[in-house]
mmCIF file of C-alpha atoms in Angstrom:
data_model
loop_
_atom_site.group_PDB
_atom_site.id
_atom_site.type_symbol
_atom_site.label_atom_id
_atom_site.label_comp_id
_atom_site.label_asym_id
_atom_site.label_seq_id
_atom_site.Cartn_x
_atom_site.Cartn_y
_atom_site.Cartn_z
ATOM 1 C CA UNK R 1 87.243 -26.646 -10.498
ATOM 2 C CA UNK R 2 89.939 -26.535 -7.961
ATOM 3 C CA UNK R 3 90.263 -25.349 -4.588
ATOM 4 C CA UNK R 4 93.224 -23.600 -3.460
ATOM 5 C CA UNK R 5 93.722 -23.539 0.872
ATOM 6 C CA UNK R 6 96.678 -21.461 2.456
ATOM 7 C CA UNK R 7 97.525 -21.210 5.438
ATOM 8 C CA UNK R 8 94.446 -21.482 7.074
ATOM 9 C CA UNK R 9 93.665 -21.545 10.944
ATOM 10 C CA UNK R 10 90.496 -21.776 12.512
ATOM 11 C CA UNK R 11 90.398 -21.907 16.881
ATOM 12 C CA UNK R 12 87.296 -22.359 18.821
ATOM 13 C CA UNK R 13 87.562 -20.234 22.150
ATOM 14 C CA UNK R 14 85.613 -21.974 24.941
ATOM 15 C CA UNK R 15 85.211 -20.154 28.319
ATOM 16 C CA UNK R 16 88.607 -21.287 29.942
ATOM 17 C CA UNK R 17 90.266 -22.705 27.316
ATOM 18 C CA UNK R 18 90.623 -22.639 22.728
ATOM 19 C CA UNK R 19 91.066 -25.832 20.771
ATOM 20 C CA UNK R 20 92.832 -25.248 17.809
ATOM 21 C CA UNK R 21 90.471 -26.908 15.173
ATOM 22 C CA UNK R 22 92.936 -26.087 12.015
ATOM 23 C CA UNK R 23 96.190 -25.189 12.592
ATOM 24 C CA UNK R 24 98.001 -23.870 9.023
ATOM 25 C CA UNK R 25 96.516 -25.879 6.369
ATOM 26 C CA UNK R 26 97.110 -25.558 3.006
ATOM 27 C CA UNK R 27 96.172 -27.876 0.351
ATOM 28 C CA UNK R 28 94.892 -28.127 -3.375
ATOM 29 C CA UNK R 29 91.888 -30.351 -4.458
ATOM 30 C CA UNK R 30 92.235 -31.929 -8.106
ATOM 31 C CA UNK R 31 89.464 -30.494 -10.091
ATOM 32 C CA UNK R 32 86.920 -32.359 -11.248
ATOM 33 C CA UNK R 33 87.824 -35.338 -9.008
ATOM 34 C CA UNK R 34 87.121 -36.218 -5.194
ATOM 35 C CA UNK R 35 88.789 -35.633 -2.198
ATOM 36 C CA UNK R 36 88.144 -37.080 0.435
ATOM 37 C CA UNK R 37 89.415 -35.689 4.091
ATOM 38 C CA UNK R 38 89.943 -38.719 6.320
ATOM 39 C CA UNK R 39 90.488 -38.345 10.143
ATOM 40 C CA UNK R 40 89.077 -39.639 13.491
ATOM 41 C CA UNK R 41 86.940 -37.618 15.484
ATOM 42 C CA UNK R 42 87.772 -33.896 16.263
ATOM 43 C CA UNK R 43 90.787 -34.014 13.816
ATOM 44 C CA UNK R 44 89.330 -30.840 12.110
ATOM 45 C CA UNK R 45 88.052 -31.905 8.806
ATOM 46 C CA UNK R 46 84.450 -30.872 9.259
ATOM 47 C CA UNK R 47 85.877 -27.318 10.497
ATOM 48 C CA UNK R 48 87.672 -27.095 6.845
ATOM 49 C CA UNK R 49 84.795 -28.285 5.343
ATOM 50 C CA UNK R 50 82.377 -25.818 6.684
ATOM 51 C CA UNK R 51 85.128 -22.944 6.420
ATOM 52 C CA UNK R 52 85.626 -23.922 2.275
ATOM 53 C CA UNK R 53 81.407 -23.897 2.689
ATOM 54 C CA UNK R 54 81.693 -20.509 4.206
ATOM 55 C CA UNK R 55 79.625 -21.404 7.111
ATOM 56 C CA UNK R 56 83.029 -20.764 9.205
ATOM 57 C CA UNK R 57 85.081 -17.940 9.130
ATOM 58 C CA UNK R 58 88.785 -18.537 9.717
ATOM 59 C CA UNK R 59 90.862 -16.894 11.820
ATOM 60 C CA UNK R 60 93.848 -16.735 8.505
ATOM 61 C CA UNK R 61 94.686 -17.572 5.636
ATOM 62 C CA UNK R 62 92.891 -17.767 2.217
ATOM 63 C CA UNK R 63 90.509 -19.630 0.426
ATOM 64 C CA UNK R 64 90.178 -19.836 -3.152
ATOM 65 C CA UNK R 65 87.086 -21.456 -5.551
ATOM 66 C CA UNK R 66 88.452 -21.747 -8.965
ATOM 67 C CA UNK R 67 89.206 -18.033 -9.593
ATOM 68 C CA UNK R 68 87.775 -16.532 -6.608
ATOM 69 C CA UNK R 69 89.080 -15.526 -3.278
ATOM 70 C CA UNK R 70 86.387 -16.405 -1.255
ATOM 71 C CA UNK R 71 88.101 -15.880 1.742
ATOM 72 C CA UNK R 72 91.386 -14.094 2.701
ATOM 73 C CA UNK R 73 91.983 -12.636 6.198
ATOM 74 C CA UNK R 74 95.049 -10.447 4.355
ATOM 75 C CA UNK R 75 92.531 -8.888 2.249
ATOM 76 C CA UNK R 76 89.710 -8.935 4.335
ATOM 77 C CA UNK R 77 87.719 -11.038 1.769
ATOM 78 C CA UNK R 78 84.347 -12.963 2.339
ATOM 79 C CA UNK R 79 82.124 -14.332 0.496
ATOM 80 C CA UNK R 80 78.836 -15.447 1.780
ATOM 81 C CA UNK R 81 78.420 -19.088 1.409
ATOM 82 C CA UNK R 82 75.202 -18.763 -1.241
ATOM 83 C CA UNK R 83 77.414 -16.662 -3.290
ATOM 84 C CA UNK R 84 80.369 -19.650 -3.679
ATOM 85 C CA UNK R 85 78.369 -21.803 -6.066
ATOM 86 C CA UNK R 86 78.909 -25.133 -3.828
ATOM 87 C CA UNK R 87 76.590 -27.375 -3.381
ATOM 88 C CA UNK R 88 76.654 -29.408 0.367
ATOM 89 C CA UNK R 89 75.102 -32.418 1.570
ATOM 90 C CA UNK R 90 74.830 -32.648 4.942
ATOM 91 C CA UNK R 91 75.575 -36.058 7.787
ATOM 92 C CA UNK R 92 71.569 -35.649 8.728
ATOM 93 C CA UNK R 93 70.214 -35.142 4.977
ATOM 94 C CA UNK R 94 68.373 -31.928 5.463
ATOM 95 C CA UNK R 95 65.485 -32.223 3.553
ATOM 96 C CA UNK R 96 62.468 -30.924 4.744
ATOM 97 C CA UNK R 97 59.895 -33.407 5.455
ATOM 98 C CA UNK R 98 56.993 -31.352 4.980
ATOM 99 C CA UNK R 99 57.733 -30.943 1.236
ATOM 100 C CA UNK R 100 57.811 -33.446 -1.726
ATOM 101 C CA UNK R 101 60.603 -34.899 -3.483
ATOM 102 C CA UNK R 102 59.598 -32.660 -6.107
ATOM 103 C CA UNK R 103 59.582 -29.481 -3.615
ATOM 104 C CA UNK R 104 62.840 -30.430 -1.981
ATOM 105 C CA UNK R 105 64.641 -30.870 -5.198
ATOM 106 C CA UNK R 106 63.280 -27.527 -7.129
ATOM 107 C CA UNK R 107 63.972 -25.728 -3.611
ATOM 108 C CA UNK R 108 67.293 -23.864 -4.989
ATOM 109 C CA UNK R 109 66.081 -22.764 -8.670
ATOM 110 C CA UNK R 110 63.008 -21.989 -6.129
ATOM 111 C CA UNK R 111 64.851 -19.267 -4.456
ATOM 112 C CA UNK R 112 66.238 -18.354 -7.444
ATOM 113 C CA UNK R 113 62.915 -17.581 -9.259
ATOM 114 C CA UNK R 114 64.026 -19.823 -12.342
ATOM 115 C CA UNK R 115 60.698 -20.154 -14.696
ATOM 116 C CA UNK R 116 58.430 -22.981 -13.414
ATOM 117 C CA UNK R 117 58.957 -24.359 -16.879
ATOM 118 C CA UNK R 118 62.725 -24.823 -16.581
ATOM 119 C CA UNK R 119 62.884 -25.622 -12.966
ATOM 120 C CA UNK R 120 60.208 -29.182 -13.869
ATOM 121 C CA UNK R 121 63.000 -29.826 -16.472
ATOM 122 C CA UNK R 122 65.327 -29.588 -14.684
ATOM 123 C CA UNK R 123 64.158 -31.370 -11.370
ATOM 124 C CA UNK R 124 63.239 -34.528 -13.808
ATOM 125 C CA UNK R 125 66.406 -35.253 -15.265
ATOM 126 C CA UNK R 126 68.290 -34.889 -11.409
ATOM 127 C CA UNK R 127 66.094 -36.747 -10.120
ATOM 128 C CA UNK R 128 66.894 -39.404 -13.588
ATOM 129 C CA UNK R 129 70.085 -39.238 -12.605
ATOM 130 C CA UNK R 130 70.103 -40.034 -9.292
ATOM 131 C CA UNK R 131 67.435 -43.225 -10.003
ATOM 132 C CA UNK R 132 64.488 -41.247 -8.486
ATOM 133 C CA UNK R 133 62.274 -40.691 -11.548
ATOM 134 C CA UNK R 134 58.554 -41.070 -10.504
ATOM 135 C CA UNK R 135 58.887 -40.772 -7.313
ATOM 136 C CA UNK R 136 58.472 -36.869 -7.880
ATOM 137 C CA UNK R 137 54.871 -36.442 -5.646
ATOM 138 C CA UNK R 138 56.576 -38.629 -2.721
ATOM 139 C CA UNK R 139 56.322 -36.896 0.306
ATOM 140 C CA UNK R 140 59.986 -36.638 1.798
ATOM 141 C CA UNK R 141 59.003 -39.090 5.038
ATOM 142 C CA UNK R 142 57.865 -41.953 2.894
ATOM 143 C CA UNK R 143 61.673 -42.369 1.676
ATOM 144 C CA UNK R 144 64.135 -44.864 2.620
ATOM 145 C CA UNK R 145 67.641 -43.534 4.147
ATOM 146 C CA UNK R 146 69.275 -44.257 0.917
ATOM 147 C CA UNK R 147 66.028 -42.349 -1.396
ATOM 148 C CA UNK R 148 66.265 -39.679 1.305
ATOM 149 C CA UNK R 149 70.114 -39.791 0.587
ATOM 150 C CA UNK R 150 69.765 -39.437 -2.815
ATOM 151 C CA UNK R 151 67.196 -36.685 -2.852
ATOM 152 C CA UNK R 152 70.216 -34.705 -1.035
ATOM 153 C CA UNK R 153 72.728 -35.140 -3.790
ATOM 154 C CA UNK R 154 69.857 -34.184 -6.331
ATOM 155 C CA UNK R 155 69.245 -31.051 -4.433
ATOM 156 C CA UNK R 156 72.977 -30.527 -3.868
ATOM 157 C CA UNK R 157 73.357 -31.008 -8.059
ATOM 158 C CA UNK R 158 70.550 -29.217 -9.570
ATOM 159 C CA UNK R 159 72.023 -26.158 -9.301
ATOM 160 C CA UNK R 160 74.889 -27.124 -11.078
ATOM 161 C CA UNK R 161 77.717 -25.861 -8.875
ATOM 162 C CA UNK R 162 81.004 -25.461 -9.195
ATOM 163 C CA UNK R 163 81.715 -27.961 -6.281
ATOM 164 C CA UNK R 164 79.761 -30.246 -4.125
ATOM 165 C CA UNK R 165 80.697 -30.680 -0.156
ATOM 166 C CA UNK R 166 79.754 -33.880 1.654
ATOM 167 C CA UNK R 167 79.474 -33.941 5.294
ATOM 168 C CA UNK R 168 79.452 -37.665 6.191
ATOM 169 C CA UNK R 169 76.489 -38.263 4.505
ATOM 170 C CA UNK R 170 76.371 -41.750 4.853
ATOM 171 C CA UNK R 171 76.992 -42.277 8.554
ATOM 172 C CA UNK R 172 72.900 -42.795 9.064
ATOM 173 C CA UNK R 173 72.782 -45.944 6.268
ATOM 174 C CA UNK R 174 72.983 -49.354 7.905
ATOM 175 C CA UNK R 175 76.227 -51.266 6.515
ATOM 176 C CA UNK R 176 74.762 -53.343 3.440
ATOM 177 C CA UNK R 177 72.919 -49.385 2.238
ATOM 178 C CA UNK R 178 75.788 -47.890 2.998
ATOM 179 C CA UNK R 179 78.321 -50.029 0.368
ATOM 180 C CA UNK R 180 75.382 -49.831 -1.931
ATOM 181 C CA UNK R 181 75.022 -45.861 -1.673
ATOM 182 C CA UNK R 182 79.109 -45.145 -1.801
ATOM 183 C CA UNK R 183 79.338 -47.461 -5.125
ATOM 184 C CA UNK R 184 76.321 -45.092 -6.607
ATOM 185 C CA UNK R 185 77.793 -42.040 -5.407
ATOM 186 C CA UNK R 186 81.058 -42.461 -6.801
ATOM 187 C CA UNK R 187 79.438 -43.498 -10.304
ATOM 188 C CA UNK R 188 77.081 -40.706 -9.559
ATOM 189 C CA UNK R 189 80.153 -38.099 -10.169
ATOM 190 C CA UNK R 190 82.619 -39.872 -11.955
ATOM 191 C CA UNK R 191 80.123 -39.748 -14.806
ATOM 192 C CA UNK R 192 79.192 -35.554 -14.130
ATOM 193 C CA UNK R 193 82.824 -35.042 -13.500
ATOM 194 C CA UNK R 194 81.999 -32.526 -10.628
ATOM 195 C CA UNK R 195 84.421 -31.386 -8.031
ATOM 196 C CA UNK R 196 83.965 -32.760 -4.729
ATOM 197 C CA UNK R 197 85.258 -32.532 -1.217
ATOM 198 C CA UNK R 198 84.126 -35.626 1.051
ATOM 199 C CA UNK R 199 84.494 -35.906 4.938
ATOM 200 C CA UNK R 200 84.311 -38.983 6.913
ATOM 201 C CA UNK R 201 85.994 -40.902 9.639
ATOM 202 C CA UNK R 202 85.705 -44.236 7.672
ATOM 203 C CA UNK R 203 88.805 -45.483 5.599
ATOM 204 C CA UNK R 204 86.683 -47.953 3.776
ATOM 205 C CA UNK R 205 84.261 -45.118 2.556
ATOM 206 C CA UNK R 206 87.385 -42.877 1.981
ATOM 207 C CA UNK R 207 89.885 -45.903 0.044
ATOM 208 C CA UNK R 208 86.861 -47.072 -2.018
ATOM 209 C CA UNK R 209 84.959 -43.460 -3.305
ATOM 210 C CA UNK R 210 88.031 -40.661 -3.843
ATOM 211 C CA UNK R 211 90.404 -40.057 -6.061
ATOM 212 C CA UNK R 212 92.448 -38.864 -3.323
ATOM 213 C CA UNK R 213 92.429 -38.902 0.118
ATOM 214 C CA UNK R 214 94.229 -36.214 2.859
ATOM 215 C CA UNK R 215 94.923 -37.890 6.256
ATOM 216 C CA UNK R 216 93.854 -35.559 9.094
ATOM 217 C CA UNK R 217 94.888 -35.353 12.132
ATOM 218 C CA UNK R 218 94.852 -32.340 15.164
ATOM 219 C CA UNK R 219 94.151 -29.888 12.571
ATOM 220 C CA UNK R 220 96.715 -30.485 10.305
ATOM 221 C CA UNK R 221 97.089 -32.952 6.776
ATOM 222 C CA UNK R 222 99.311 -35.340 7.608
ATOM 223 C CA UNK R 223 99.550 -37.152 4.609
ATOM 224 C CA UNK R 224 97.911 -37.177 1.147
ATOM 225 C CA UNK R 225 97.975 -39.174 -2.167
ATOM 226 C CA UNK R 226 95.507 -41.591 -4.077
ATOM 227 C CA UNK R 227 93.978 -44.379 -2.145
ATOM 228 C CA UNK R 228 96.090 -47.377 -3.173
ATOM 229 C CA UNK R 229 100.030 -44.923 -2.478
ATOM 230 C CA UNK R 230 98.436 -44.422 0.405
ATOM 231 C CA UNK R 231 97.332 -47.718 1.756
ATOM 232 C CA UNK R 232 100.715 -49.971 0.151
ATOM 233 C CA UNK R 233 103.205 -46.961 0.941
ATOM 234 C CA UNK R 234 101.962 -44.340 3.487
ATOM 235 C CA UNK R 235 105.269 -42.868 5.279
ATOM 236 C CA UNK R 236 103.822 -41.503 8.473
ATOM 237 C CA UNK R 237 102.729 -44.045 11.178
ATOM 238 C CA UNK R 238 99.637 -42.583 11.963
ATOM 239 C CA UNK R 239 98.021 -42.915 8.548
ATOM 240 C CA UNK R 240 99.699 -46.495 7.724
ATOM 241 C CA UNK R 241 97.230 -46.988 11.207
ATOM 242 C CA UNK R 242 94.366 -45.618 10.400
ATOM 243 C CA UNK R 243 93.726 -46.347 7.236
ATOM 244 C CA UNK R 244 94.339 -50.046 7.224
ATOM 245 C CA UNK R 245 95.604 -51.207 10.309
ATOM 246 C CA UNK R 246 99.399 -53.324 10.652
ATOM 247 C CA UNK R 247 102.103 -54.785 11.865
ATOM 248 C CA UNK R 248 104.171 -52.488 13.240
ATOM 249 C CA UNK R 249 108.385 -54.254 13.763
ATOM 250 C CA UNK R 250 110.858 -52.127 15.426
ATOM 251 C CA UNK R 251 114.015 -52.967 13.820
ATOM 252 C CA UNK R 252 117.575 -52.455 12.811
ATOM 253 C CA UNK R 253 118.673 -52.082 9.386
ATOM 254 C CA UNK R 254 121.496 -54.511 8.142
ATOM 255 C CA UNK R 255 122.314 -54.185 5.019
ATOM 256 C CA UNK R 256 121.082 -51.872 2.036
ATOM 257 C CA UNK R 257 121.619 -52.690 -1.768
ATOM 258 C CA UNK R 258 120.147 -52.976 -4.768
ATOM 259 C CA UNK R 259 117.090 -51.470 -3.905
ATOM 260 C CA UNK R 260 116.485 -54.412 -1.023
ATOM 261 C CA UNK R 261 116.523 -53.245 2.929
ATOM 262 C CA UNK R 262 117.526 -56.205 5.438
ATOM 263 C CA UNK R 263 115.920 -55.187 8.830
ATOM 264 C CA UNK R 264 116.754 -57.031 11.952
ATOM 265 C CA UNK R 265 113.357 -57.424 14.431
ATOM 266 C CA UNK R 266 111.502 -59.474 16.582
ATOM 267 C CA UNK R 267 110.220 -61.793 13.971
ATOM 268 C CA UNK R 268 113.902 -62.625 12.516
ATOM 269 C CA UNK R 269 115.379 -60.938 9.117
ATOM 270 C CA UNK R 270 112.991 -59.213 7.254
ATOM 271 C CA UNK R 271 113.787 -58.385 3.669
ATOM 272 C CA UNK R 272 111.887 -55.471 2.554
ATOM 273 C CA UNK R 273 111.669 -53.559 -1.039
ATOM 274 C CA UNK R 274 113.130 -49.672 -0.721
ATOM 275 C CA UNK R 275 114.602 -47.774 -2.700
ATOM 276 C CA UNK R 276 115.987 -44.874 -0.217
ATOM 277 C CA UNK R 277 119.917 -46.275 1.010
ATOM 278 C CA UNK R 278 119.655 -46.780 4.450
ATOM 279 C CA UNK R 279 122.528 -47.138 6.410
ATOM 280 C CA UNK R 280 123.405 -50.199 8.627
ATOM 281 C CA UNK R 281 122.566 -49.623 11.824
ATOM 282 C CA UNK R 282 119.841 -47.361 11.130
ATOM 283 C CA UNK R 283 117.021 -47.645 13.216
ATOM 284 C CA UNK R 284 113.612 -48.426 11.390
ATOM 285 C CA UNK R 285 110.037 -49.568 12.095
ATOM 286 C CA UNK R 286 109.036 -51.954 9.331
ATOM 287 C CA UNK R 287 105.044 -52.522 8.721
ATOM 288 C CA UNK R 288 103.111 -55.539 7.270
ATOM 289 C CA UNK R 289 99.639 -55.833 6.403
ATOM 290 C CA UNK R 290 97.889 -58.353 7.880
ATOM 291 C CA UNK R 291 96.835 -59.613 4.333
ATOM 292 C CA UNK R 292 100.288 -59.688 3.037
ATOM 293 C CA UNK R 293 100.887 -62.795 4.695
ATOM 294 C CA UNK R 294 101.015 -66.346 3.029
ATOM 295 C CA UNK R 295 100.573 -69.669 4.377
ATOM 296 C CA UNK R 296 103.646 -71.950 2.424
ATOM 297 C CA UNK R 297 103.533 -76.006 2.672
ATOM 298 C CA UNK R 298 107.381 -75.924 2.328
ATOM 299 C CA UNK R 299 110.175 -73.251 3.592
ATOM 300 C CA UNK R 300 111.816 -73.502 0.066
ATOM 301 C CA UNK R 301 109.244 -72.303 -1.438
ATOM 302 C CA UNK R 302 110.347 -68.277 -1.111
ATOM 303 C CA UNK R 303 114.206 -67.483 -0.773
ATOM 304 C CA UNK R 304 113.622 -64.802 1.501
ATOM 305 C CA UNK R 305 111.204 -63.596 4.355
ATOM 306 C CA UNK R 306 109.900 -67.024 5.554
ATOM 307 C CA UNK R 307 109.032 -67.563 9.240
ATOM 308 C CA UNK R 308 107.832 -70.160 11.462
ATOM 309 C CA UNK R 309 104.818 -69.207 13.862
ATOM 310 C CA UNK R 310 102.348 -71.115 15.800
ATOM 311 C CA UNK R 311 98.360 -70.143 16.074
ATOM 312 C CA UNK R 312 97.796 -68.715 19.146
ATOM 313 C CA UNK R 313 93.863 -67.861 18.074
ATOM 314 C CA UNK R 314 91.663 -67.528 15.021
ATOM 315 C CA UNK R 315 88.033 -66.350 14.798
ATOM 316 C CA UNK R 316 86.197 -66.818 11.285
ATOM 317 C CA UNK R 317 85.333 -63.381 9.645
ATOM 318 C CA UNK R 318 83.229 -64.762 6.964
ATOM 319 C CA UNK R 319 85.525 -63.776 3.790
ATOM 320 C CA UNK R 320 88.699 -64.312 6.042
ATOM 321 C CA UNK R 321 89.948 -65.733 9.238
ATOM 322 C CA UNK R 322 91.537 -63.367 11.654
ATOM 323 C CA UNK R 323 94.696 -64.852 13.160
ATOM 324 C CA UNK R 324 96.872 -63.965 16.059
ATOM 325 C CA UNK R 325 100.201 -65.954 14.754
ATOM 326 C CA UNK R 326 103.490 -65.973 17.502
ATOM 327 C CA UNK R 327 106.582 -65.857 15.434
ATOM 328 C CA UNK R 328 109.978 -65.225 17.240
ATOM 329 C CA UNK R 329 109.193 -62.710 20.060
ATOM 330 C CA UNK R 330 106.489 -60.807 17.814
ATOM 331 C CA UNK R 331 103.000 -61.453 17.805
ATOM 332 C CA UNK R 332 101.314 -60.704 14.492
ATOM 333 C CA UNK R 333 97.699 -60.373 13.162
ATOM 334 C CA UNK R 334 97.470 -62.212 10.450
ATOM 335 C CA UNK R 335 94.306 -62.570 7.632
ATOM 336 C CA UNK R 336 93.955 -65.587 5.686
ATOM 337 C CA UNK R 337 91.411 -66.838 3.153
ATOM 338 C CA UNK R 338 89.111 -69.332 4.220
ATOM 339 C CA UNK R 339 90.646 -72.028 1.982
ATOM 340 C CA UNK R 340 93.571 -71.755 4.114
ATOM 341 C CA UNK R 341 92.546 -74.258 7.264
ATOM 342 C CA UNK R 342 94.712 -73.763 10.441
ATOM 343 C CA UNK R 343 93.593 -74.437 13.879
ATOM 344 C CA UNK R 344 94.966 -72.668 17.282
ATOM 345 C CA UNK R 345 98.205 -74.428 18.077
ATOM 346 C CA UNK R 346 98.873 -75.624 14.780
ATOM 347 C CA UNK R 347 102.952 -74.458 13.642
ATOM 348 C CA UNK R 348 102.789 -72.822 10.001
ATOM 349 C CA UNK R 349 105.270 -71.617 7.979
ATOM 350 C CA UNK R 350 104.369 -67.748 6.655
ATOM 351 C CA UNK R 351 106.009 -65.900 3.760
ATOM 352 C CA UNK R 352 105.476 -62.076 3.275
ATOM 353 C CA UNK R 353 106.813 -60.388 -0.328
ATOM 354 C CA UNK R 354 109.501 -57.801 0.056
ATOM 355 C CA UNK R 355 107.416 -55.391 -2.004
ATOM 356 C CA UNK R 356 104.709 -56.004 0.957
ATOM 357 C CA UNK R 357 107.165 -55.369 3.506
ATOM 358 C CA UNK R 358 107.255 -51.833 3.785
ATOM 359 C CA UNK R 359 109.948 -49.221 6.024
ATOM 360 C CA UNK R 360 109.243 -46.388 8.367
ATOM 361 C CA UNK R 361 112.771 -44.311 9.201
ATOM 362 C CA UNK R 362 112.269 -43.511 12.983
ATOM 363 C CA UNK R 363 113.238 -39.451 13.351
#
């Protein structure tokens, strides 16, 4: 089921001022896949969420849930937001703590006066499929943050919508629940094959669970694409940033052929794979990954893009060590594997593929 946004603009009026929340978004979700909306704080990806949730209303523009307007300020369409057939699972869980597992689960089919008979089927095999069978007579405040987690998603499912909405809800999970929880998740609806729309402010959550990920920022999509176009060839500065971090090189290109860039910068020539013709003379901003880097024994081991540095500091991140390495007049942040031993001081020679080398046309 896709979800088709125009134009849409949401502001917030405060007593002396308005933020613009959304400013003219318009995007298209794929069905049956997950997109995930990735910005920092107050970007305005909660504020689409809850308008496509229809616990906003926009100030324009239209909203569309498969084959229903659900919203359209030209048309004066709305469509109250248990009428949509979403499902949403909220940052703080939202289940009540008063009922059972059972209880929270049946809650929806509850309201909707579904036969007790079908409602008990149907409660058992969500709850099967989220790994909660048996734990039906639990009371709610006996779970852990991932059960409690998962009882959300079952409530969220069991109504079978048409799309799910997740509201950061893994921000409460302490780090070694919360990789646990995003690996289920994504399994959980790869295998249903339901539509969903994910928020959160964490790239790692956003690279590792969508199938494609929109880059917020001051109510607007910046950039969007699958998770590994995005991370190896993002074209707007702010998203090569956020979602991974790099070296950023202001440069000057050289030369330009055969799908090969030569960019004068700080660090010396770098040689970087592109296949837009870029004038000589044409001023750039090339970026680097701080894993991209290689430590060589011998200069002649690459033909191109090798450079001298010297360790200025390294700190030992468990599955890498974090480097600050001084080549030229750049400093760069380098991440090598723990089999590679340098020490602060220590000169190293450092190669970085072309393909890894990636360009940024300064407007």
């Amino acid at each position: 089921m896709e979800i088709n946004i125009s134009g849409l603009s949401k502001a917030f009026h405060l007593k002396d001022s308005q933020v613009q929340a959304l400013n003219n978004v318009s995007l298209t979700t794929p069905a049956n896949q997950i997109l995930t909306l990735l910005g920092p704080s107050g970007c305005g990806k909660t504020t689409l969420l809850r308008c496509i949730a229809g616990l906003e209303v926009p100030d324009s523009g239209e909203i569309r849930i498969g084959d229903t307007t659900v919203f359209s300020s030209t048309n004066n369409a709305f469509v109250p937001p248990n009428k949509r057939g979403i499902g949403m699972v909220f940052q703080s869980y939202a289940i009540w703590p008063h009922m059972t597992v059972f209880d929270n689960v049946a809650y929806p089919l509850q309201v909707q006066k579904r036969p007790k008979k079908e409602i008990r089927e149907r409660v058992r095999k969500t709850l099967s499929l989220v790994q909660l069978e048996g734990f039906e007579h639990r009371p709610a405040t006996k779970l852990s943050g991932g059960q409690q987690q998962r009882v959300a998603l079952a409530r969220a499912l069991i109504a079978e919508p048409k799309v799910v909405l997740f509201d950061e809800p893994l921000s409460n999970l302490d780090a070694k629940l919360r990789e646990q929880t995003r690996r289920e998740l994504r399994n959980f609806l790869s295998e249903l094959g339901i539509s969903a729309v994910y928020v959160t402010h964490d790239r790692i959550e956003a690279l590792t669970i969508s199938d494609v990920v929109a880059v917020m920022k001051d109510g607007q999509i910046i950039e969007m694409g699958k998770p590994k176009e995005l991370y190896f060839g993002a074209k707007d500065k702010f998203v090569v940033d956020f979602i991974g971090g790099a070296n950023f090189l202001e440069g000057e290109v050289v030369e330009s052929a055969e799908g090969l860039v030569h960019v004068r910068s700080p660090m010396g020539t770098i040689t970087c794979a592109e296949d837009t013709q870029l004038e000589a003379g044409t001023s750039v901003t090339v970026y680097i990954r701080p894993e991209a880097f290689e430590v060589l024994g011998d200069a002649s081991e690459r033909s191109c893009n090798v450079f001298r540095g010297t360790v200025e500091r390294v700190l030992f991140a468990g599955e890498s060590y974090e480097s600050d390495i001084r080549v030229g007049d750049a400093l760069l942040s380098v991440r090598l594997l723990p089999s590679v031993n340098v020490a602060e001081g220590e000169e190293i020679i450092l190669h970085a593929a072309p393909s890894r080398c990636r360009i940024l046309v300064d407007l």
